PDB file of N, CA and C in Angstrom:
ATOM      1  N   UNK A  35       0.817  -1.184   0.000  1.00 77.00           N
ATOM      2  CA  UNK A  35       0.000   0.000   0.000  1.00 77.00           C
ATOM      3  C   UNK A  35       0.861   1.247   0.000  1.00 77.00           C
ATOM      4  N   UNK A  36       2.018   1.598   0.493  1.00 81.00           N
ATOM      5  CA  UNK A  36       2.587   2.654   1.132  1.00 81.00           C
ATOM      6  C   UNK A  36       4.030   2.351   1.328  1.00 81.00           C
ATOM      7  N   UNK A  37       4.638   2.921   0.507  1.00 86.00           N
ATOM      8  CA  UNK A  37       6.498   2.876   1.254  1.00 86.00           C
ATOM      9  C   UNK A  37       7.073   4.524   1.366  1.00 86.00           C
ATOM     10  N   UNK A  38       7.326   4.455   2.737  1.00 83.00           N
ATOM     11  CA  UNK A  38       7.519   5.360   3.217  1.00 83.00           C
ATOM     12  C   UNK A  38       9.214   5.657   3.809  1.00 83.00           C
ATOM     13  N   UNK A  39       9.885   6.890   3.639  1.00 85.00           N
ATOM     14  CA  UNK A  39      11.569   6.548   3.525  1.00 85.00           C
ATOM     15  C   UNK A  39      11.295   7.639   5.420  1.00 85.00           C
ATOM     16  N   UNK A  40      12.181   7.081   6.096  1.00 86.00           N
ATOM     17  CA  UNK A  40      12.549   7.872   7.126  1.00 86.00           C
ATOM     18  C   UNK A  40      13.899   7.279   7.413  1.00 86.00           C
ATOM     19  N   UNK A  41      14.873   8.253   7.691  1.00 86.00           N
ATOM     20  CA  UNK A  41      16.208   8.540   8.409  1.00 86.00           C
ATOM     21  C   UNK A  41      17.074   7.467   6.609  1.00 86.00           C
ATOM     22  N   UNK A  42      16.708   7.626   5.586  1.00 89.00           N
ATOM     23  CA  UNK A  42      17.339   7.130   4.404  1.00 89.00           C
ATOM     24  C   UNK A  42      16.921   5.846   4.583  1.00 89.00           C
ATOM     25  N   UNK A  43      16.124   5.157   5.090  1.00 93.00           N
ATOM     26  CA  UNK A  43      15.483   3.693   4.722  1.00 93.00           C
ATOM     27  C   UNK A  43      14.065   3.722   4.201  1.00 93.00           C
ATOM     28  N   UNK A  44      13.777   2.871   3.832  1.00 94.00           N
ATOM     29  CA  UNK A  44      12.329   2.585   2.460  1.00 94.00           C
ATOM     30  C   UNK A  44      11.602   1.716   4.035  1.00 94.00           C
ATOM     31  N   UNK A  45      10.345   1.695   4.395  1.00 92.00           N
ATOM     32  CA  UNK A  45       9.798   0.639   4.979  1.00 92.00           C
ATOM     33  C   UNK A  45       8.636   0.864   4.244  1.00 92.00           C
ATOM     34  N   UNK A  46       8.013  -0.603   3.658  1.00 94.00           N
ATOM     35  CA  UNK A  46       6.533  -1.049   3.352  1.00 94.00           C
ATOM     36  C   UNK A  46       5.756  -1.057   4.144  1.00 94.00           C
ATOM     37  N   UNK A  47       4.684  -0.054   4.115  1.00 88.00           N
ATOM     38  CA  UNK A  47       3.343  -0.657   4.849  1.00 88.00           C
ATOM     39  C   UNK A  47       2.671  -1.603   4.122  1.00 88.00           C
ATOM     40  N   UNK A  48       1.846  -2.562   4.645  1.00 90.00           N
ATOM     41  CA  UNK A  48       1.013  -3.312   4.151  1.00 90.00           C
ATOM     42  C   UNK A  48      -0.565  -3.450   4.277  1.00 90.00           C
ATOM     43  N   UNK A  49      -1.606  -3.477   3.570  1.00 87.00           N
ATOM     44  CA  UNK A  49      -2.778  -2.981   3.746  1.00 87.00           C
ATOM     45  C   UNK A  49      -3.116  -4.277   4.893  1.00 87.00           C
ATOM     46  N   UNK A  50      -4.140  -4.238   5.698  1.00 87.00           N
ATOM     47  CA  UNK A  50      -4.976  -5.294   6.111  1.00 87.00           C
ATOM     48  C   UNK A  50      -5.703  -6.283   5.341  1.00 87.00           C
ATOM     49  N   UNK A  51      -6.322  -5.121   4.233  1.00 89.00           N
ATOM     50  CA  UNK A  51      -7.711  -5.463   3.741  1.00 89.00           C
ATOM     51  C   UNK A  51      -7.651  -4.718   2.524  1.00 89.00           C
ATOM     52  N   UNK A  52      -8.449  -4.827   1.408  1.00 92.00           N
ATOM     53  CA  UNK A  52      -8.900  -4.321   0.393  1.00 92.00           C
ATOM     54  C   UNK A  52      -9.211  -2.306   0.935  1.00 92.00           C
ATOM     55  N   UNK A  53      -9.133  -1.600  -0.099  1.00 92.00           N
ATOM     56  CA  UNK A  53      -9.552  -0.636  -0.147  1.00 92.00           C
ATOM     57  C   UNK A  53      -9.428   0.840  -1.678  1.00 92.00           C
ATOM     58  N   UNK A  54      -9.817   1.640  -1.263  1.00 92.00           N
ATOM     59  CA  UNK A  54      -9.183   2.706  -2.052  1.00 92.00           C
ATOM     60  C   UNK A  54      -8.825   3.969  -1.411  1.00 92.00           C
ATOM     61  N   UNK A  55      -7.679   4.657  -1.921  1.00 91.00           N
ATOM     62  CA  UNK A  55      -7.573   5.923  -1.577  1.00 91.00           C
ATOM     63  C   UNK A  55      -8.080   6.557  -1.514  1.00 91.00           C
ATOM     64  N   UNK A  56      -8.628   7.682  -0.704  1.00 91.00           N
ATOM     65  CA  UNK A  56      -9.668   8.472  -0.888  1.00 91.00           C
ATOM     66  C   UNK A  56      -9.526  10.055  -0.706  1.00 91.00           C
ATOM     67  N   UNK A  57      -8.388  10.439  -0.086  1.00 92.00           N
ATOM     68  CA  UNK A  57      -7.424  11.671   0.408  1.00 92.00           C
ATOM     69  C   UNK A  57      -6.674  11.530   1.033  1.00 92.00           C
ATOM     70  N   UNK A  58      -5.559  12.459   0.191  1.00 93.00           N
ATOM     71  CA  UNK A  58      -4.439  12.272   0.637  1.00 93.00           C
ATOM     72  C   UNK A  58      -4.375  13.567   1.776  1.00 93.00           C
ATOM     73  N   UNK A  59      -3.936  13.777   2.946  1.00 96.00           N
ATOM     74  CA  UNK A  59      -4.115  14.079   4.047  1.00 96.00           C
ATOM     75  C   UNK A  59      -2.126  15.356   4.323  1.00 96.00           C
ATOM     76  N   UNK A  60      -1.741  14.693   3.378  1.00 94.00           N
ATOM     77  CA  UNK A  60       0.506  15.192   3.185  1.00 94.00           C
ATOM     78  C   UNK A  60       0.384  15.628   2.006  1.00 94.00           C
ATOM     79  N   UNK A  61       1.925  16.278   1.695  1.00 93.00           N
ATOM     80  CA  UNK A  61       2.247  16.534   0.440  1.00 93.00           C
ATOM     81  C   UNK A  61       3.362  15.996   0.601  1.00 93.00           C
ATOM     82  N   UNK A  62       4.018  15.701  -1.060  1.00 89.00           N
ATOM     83  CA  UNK A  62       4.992  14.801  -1.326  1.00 89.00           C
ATOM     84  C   UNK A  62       6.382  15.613  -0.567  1.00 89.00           C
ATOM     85  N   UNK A  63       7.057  14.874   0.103  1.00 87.00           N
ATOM     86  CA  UNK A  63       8.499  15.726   0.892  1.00 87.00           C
ATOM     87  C   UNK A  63       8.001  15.540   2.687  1.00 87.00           C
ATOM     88  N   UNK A  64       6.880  15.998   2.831  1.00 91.00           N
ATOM     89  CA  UNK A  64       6.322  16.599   4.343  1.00 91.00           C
ATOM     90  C   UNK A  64       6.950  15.801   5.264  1.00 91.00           C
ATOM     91  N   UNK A  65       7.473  16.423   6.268  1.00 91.00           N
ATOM     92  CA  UNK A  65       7.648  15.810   7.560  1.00 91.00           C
ATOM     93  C   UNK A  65       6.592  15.739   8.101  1.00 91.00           C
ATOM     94  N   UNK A  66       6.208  14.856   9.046  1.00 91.00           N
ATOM     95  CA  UNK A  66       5.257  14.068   9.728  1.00 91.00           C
ATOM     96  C   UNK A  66       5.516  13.601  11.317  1.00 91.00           C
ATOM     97  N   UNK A  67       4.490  13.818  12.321  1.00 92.00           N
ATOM     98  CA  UNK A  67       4.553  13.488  13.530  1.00 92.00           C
ATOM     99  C   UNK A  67       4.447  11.929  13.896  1.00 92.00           C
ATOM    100  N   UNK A  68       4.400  11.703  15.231  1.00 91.00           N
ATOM    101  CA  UNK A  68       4.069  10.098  15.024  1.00 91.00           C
ATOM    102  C   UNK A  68       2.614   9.914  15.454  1.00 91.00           C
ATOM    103  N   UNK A  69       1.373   9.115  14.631  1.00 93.00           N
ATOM    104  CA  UNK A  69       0.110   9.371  14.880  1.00 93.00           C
ATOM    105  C   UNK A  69      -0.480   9.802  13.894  1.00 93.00           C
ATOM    106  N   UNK A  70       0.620  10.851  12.746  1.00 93.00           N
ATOM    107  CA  UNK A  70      -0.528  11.695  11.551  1.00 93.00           C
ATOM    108  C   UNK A  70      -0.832  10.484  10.787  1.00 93.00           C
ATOM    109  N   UNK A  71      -2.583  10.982  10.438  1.00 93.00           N
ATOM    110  CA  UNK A  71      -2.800  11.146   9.361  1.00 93.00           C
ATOM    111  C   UNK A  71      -2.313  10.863   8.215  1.00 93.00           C
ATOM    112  N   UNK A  72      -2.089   9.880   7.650  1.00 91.00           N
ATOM    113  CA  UNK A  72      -1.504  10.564   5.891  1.00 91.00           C
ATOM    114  C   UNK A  72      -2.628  10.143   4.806  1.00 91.00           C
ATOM    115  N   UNK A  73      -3.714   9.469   4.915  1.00 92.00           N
ATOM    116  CA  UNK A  73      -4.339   9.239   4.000  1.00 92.00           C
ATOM    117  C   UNK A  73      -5.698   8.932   4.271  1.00 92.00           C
ATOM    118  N   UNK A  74      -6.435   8.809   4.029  1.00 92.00           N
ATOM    119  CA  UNK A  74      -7.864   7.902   4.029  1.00 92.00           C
ATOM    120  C   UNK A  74      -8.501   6.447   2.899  1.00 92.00           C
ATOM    121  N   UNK A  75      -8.542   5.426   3.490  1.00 92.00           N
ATOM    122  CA  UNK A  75      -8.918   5.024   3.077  1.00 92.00           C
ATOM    123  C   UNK A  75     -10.508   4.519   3.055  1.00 92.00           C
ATOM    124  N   UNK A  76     -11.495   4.258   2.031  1.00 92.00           N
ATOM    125  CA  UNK A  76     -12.639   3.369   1.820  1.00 92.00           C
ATOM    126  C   UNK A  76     -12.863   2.224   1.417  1.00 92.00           C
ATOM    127  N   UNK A  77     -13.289   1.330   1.992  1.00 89.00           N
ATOM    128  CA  UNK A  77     -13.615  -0.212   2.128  1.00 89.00           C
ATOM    129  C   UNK A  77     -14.154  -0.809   0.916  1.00 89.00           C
ATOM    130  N   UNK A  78     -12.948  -1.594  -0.107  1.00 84.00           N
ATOM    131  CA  UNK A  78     -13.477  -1.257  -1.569  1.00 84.00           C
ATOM    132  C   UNK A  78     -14.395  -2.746  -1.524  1.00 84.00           C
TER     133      UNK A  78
END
C-alpha cells in the first residue's frame, strides 16, 4: 500500500484489507509526527 523513507530507509506498509484511496491528508516531501494522518482510506 505505502512505502515510506525515514532517516534514508524505504519501509513497506502493508494494507490489512482491500480498499481505495480516498485523500491524501501530506504533500509529497512533508515531515510528519508520530500518529498523523496521511491518507484515508474506503472499504473497496
Amino acid at each position: 500500500m505505502l512505502v515510506m523513507e525515514a532517516m534514508k530507509m524505504e519501509h513497506v506498509i502493508k494494507a490489512p484489507s482491500s480498499g481505495i484511496v480516498s485523500g491524501l491528508q501530506v504533500t509529497l516531501g512533508q515531515q510528519v509526527s508520530d500518529n498523523s494522518v496521511l491518507f484515508n482510506v474506503k472499504a473497496a
